[in-house]
Coordinates of N, CA and C and ligand atoms in Angstrom, one line a residue:
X1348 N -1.0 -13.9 12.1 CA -1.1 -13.9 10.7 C -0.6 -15.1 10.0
X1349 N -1.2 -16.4 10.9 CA 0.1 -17.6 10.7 C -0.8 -17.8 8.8
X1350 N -2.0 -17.7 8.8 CA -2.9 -18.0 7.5 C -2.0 -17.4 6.2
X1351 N -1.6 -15.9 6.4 CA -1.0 -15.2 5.4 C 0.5 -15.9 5.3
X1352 N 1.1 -15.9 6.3 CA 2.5 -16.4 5.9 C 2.3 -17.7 5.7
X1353 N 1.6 -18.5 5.8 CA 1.4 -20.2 4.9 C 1.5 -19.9 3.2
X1354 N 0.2 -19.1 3.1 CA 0.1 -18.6 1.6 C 1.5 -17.8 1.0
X1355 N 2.2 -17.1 1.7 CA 3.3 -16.2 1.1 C 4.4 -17.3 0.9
X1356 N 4.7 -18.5 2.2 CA 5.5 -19.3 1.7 C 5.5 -20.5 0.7
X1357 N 3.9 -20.7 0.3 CA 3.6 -21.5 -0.2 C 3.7 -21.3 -1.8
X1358 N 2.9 -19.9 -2.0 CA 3.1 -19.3 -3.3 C 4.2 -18.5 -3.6
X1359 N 4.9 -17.6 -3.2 CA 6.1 -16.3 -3.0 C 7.2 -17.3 -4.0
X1360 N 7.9 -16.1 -4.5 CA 9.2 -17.0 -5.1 C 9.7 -15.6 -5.0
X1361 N 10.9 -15.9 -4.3 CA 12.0 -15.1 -3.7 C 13.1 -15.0 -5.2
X1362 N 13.0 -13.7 -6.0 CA 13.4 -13.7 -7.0 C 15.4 -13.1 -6.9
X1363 N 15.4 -12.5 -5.7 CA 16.9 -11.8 -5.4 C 16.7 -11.8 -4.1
X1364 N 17.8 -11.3 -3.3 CA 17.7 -10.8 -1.7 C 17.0 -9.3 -1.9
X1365 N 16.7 -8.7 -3.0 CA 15.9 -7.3 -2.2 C 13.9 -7.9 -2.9
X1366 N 13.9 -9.0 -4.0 CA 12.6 -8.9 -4.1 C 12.0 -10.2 -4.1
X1367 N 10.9 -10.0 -3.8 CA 9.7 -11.5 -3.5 C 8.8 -11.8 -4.8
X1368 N 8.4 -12.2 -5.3 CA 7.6 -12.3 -6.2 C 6.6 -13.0 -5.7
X1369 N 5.3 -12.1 -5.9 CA 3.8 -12.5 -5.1 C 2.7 -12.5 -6.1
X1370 N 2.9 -12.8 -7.1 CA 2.4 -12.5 -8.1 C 0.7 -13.6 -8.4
X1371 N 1.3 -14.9 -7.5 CA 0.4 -15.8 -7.5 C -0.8 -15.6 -6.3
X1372 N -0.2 -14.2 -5.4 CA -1.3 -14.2 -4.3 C -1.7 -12.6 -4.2
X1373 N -1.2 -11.5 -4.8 CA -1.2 -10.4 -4.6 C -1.2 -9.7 -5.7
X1374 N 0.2 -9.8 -6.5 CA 0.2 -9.2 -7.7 C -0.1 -9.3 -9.3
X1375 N -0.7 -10.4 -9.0 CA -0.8 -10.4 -10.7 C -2.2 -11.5 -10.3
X1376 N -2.3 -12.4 -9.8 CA -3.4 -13.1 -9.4 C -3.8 -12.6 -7.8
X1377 N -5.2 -13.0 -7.9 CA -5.9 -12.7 -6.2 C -6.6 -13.5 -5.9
X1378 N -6.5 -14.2 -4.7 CA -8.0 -15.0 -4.0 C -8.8 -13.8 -3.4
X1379 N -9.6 -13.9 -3.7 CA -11.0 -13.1 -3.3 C -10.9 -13.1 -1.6
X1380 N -10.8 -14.2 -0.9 CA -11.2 -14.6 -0.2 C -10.1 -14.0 0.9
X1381 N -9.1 -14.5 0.4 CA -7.7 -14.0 1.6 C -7.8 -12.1 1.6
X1382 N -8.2 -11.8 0.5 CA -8.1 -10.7 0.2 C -9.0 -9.7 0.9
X1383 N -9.7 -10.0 0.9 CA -11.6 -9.3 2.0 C -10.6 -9.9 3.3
X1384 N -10.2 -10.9 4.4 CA -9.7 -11.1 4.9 C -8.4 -10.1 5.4
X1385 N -7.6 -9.6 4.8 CA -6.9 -8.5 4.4 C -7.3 -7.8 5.0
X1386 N -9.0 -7.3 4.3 CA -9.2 -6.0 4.4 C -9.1 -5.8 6.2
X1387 N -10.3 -6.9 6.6 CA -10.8 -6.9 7.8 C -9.8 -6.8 8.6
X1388 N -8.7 -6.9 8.9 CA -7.8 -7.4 9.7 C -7.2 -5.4 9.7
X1389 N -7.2 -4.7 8.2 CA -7.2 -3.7 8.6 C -7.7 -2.4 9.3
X1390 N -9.1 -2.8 8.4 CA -10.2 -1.9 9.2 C -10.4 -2.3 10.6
X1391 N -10.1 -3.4 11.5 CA -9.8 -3.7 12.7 C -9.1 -3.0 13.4
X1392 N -7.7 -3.0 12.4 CA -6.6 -2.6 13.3 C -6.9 -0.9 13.1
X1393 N -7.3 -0.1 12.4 CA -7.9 1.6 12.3 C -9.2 1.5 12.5
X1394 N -9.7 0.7 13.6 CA -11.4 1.1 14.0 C -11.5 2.3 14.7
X1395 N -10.6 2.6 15.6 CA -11.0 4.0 16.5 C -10.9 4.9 15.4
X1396 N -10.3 5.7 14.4 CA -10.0 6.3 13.7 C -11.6 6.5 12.8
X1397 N -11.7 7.9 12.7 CA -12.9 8.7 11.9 C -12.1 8.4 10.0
X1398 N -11.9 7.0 9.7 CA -11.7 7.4 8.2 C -13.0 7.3 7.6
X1399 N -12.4 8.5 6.7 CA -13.5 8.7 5.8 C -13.4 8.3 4.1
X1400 N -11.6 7.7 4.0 CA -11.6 7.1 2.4 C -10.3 6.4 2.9
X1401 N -10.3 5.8 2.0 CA -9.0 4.8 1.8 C -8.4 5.2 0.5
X1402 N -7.0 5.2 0.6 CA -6.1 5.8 -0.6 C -5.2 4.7 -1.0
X1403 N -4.8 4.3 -2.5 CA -3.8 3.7 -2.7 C -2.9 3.9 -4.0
X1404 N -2.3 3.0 -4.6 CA -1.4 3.4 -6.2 C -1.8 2.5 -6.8
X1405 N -2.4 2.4 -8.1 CA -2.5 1.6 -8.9 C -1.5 0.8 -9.1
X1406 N -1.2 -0.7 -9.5 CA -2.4 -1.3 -9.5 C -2.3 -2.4 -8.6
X1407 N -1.0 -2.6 -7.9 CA -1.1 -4.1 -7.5 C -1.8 -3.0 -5.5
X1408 N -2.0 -2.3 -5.5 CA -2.8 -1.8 -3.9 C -4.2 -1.7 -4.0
X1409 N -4.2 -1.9 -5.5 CA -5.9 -2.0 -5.5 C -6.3 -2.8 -4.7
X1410 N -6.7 -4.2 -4.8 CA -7.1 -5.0 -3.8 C -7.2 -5.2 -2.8
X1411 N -6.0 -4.7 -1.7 CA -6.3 -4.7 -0.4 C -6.9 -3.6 -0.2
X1412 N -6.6 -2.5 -0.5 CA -6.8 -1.3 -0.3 C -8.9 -1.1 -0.8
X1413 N -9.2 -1.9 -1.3 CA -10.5 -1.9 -2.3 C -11.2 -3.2 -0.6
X1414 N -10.6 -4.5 0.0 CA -11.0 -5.1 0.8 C -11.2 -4.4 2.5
X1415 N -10.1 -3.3 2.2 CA -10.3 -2.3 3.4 C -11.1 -1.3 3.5
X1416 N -11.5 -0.6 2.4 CA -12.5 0.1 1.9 C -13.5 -0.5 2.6
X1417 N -13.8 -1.9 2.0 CA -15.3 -2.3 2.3 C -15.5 -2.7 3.3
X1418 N -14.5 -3.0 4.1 CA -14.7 -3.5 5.3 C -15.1 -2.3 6.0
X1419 N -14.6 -1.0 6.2 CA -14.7 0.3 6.7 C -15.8 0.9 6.3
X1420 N -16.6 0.2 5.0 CA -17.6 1.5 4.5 C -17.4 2.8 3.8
X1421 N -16.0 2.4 3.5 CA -16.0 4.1 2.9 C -15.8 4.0 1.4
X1422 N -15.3 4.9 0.5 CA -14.9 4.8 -0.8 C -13.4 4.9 -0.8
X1423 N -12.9 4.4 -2.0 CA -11.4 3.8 -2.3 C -11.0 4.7 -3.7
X1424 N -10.0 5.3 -3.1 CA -9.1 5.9 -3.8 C -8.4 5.8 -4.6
X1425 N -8.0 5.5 -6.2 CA -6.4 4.8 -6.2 C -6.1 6.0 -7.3
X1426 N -4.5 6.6 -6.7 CA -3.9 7.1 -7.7 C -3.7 6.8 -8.9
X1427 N -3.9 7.2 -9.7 CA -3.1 7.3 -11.4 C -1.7 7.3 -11.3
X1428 N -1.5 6.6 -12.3 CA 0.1 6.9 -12.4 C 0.4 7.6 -14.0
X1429 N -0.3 8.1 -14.2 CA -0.2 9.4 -15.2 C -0.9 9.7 -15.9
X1430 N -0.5 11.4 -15.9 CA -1.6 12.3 -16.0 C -2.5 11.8 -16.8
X1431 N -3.9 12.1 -16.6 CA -5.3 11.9 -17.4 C -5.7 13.3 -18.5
X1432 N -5.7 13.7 -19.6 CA -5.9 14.5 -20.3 C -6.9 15.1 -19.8
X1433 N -6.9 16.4 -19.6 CA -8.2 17.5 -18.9 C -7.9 17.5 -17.3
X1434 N -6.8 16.5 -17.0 CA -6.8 17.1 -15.3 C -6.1 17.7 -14.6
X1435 N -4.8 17.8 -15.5 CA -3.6 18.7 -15.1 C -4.5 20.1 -14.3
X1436 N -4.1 20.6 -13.3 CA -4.8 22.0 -12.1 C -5.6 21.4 -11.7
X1437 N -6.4 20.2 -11.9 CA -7.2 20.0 -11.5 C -7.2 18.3 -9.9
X1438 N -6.0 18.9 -10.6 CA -5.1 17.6 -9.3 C -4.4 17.3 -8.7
X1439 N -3.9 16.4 -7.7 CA -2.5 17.1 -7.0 C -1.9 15.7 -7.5
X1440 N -0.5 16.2 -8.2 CA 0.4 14.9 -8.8 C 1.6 15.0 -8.3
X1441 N 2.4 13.5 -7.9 CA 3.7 13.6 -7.2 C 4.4 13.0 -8.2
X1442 N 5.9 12.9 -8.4 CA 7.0 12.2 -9.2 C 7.2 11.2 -8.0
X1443 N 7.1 10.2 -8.3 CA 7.3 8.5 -8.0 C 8.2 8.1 -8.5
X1444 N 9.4 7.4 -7.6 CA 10.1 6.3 -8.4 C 9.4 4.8 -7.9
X1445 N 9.6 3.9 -9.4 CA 8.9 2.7 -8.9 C 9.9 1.6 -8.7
X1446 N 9.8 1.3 -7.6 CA 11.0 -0.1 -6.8 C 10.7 -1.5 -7.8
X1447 N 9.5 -1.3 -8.5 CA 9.9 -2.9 -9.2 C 10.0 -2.7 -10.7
X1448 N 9.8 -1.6 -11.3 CA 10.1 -1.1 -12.6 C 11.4 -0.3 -12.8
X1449 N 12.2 0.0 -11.9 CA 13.0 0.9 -12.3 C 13.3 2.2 -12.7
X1450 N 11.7 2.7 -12.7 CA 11.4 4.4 -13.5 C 10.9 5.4 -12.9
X1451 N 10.7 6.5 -13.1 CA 9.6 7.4 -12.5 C 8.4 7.8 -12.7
X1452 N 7.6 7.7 -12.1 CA 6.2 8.1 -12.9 C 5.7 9.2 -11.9
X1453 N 4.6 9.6 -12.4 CA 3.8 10.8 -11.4 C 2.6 9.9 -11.3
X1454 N 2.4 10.3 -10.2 CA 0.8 9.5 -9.7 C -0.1 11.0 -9.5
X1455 N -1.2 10.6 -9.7 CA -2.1 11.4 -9.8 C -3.9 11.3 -9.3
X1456 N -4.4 12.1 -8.3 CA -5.3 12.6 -7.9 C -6.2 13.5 -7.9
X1457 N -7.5 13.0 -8.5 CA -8.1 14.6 -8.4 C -8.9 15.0 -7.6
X1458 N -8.8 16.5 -7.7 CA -9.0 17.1 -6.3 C -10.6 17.0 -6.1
X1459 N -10.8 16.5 -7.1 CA -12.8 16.4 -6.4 C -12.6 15.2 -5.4
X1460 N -11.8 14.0 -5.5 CA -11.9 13.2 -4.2 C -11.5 13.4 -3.0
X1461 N -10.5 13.9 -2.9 CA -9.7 14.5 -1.5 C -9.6 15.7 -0.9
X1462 N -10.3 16.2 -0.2 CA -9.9 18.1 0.5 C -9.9 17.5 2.1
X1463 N -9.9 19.0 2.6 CA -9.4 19.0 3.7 C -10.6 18.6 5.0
X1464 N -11.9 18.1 4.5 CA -13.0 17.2 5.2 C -12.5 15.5 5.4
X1465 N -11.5 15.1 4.4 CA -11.1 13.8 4.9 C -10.2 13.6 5.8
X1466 N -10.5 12.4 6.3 CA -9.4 11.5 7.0 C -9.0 10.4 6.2
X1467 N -8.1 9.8 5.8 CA -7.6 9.0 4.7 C -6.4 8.1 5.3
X1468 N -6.7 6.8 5.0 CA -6.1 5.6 5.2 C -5.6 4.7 4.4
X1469 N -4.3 4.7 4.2 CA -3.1 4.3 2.9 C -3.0 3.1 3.1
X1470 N -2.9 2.3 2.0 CA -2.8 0.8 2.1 C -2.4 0.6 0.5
X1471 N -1.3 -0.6 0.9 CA -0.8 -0.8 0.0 C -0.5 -2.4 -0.1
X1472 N 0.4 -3.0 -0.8 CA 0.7 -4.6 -1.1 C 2.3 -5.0 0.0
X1473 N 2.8 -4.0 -0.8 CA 4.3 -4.2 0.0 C 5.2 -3.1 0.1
X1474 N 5.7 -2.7 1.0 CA 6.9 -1.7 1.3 C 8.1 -1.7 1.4
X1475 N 9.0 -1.0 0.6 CA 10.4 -1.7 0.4 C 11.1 0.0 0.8
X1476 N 11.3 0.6 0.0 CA 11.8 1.7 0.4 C 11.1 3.0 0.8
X1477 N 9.5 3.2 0.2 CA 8.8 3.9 0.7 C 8.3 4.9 0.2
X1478 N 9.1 5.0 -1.2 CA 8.9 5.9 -2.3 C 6.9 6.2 -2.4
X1479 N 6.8 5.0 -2.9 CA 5.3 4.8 -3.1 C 4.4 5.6 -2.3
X1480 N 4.7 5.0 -0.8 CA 3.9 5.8 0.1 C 4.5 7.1 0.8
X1481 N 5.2 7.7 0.8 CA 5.7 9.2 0.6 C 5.3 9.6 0.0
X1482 N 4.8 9.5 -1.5 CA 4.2 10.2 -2.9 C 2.7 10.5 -2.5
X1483 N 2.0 9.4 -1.7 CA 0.9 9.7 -1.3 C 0.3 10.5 -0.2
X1484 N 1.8 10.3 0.5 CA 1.7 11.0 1.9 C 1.9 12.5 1.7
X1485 N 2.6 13.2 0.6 CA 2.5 14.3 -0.3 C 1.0 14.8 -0.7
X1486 N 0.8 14.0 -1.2 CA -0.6 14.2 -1.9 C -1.6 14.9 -0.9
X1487 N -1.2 13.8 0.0 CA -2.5 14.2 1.5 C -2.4 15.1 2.1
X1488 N -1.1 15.4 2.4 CA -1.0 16.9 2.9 C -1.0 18.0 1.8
X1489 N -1.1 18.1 0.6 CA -1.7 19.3 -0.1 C -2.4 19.5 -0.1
X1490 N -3.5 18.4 0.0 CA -5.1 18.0 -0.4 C -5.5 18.7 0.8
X1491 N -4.8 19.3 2.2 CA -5.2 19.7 3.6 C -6.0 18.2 3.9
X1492 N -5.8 17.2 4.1 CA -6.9 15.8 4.4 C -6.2 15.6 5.9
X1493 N -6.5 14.9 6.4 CA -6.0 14.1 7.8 C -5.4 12.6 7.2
X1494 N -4.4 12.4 7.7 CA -3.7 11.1 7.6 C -3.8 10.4 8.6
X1495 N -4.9 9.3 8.5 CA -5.2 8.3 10.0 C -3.6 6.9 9.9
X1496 N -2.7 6.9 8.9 CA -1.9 6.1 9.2 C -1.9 5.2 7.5
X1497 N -1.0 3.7 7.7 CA -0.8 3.4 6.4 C -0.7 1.8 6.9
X1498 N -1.2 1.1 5.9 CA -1.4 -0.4 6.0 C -1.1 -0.7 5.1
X1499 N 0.3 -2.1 5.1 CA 0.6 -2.1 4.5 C 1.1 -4.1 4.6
X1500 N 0.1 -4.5 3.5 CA 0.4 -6.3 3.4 C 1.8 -6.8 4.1
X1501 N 2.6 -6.6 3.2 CA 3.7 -6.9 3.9 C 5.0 -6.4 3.7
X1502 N 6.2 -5.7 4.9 CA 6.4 -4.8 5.2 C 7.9 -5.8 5.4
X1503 N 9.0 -5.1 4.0 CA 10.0 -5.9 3.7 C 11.0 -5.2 5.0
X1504 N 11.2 -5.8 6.1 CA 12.1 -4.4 7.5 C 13.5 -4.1 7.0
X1505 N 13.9 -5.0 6.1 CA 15.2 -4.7 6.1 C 15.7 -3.8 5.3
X1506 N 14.6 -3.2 4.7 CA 14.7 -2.4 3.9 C 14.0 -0.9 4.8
X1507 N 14.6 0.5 4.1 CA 14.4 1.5 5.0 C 12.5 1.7 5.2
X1508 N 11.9 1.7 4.4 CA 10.8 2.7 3.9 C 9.6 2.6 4.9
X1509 N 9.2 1.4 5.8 CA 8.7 1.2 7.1 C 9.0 2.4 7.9
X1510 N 10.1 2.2 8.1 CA 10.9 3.1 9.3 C 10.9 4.1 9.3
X1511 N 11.2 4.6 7.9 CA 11.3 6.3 7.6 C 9.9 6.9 8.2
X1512 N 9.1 6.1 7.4 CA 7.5 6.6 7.7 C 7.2 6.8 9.0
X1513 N 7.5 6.0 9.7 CA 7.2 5.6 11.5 C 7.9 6.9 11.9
X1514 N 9.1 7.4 11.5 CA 9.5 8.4 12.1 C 9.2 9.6 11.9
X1515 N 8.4 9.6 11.2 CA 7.8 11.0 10.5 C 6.3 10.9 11.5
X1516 N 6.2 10.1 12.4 CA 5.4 10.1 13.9 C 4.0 9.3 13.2
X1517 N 4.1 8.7 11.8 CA 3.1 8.0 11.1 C 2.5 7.1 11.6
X1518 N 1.7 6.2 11.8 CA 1.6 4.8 12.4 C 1.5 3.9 11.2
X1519 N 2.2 3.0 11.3 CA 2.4 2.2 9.6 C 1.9 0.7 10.8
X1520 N 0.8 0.3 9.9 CA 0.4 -1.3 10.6 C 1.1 -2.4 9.3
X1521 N 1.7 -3.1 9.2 CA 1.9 -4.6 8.9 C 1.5 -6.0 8.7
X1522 N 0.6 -6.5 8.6 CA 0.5 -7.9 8.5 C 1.4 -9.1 8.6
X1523 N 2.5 -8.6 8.0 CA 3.8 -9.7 8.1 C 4.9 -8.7 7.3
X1524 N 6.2 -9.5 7.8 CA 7.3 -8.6 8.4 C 8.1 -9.4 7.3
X1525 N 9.3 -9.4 6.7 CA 10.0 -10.1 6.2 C 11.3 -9.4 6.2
X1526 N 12.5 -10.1 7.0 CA 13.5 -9.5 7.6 C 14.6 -9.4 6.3
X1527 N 14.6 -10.6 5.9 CA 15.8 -11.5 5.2 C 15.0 -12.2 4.0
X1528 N 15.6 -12.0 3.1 CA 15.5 -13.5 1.4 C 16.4 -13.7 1.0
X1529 N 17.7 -13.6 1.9 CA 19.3 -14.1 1.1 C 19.4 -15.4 1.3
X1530 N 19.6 -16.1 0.1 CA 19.5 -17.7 0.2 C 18.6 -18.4 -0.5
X1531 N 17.7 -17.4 -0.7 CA 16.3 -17.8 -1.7 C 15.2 -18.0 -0.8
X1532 N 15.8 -18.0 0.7 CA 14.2 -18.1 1.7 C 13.6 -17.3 2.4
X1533 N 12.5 -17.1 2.9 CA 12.0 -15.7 3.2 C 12.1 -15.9 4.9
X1534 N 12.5 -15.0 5.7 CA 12.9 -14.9 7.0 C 11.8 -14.1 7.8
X1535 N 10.9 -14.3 8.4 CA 10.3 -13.5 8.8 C 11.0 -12.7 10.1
X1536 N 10.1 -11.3 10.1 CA 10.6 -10.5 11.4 C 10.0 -10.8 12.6
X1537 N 8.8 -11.9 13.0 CA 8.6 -11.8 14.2 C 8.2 -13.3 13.9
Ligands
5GP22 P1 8.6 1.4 -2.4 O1 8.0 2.6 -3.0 O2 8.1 1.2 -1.0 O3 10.0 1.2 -2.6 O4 7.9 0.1 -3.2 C1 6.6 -0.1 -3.1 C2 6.0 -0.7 -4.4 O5 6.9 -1.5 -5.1 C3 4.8 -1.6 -3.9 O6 3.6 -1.0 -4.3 C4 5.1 -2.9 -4.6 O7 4.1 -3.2 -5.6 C5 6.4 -2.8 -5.2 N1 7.4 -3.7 -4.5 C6 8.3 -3.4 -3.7 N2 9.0 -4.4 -3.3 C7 8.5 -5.5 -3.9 C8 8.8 -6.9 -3.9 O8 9.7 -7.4 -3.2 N3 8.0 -7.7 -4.7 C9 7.0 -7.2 -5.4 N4 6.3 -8.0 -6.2 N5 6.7 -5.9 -5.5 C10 7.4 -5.0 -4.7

């Protein structure tokens, strides 16, 4: 993934030792190009797997999650992060804390897109504590769906929310690892 970590050191600005700021490549801006790139690299790494949708959180998982879709062929998911007027019963909603806002929100899905005929594949921008993808990983087991696993751009290790997942017998794939940003520079994990 030497292409992705060029870009993440090139653009990234290491705002504290727990956060990155990707704003120029991921979250606030996108190259189209690295982004489809993204996808492939995921739908690669979950080819043996029967998915049938790709799931994410609004808004910065849209894009990978939207490049993995396409690469797979399937349709793309993205939770709400709060309730839509007329869908309350009509949906399965988790309470979310969000690691870069500081708050809680409910994310929200409705149940016309998810039952228990899918297999569904999580993908997100970045993983810090794991909150995000728990909330979804909730969702999908209400929904009765199959969980083929969670991709995830890039996967802060020093932080828990990787790990937790993996031990819940999950398979969590990565693109790039980042161990350490104490000092202002980003340390990769492999
Ligand atoms: P978690 O729920 O795993 O604690 O946090 C996941 C969400 O918080 C991600 O969707 C991501 O958008 C945001 N996030 C977590 N850590 C960082 C970070 O270091 N930088 C940025 N820009 N976003 C982050």
């Amino acid at each position: 993934m030497e292409w992705l970590k060029k870009r993440i050191l090139e653009e990234g600005v290491v705002l504290s030792e727990q956060v990155l700021n990707l704003d120029a490549v991921l979250n606030h801006q996108v190259d189209p190009e690295l982004m489809m790139e993204v996808g492939r690299q995921f739908a690669e790494r979950f080819s043996a797997e029967p998915i049938t949708k790709v799931i994410t959180i609004e808004s910065s998982g849209i894009p990978p999650a939207m490049a993995t879709a396409y690469a797979l062929g399937v349709p793309l998911i993205f939770a709400r992060r709060k309730k839509t007027l007329g869908l309350e019963g009509e949906s399965w909603c988790e309470r979310v804390p969000s690691f870069t806002k500081g708050i809680v929100t409910d994310i929200v899905v409705s149940r016309k897109f998810l039952n228990e005929n899918d297999n569904v594949l999580i993908i997100d921008d970045i993983i810090a504590n794991g909150d995000a993808a728990r909330g979804l990983i909730r969702i999908i087991e209400k929904s009765g769906a199959e969980l083929a696993g969670l991709g995830v751009v890039v996967e802060k290790t020093f932080q828990a929310g990787a790990r937790t997942i993996r031990e819940l017998g999950i398979r969590v794939e990565s693109l790039v690892g980042i161990a350490d940003l104490s000092g202002g520079t980003i340390c990769w994990s492999d």
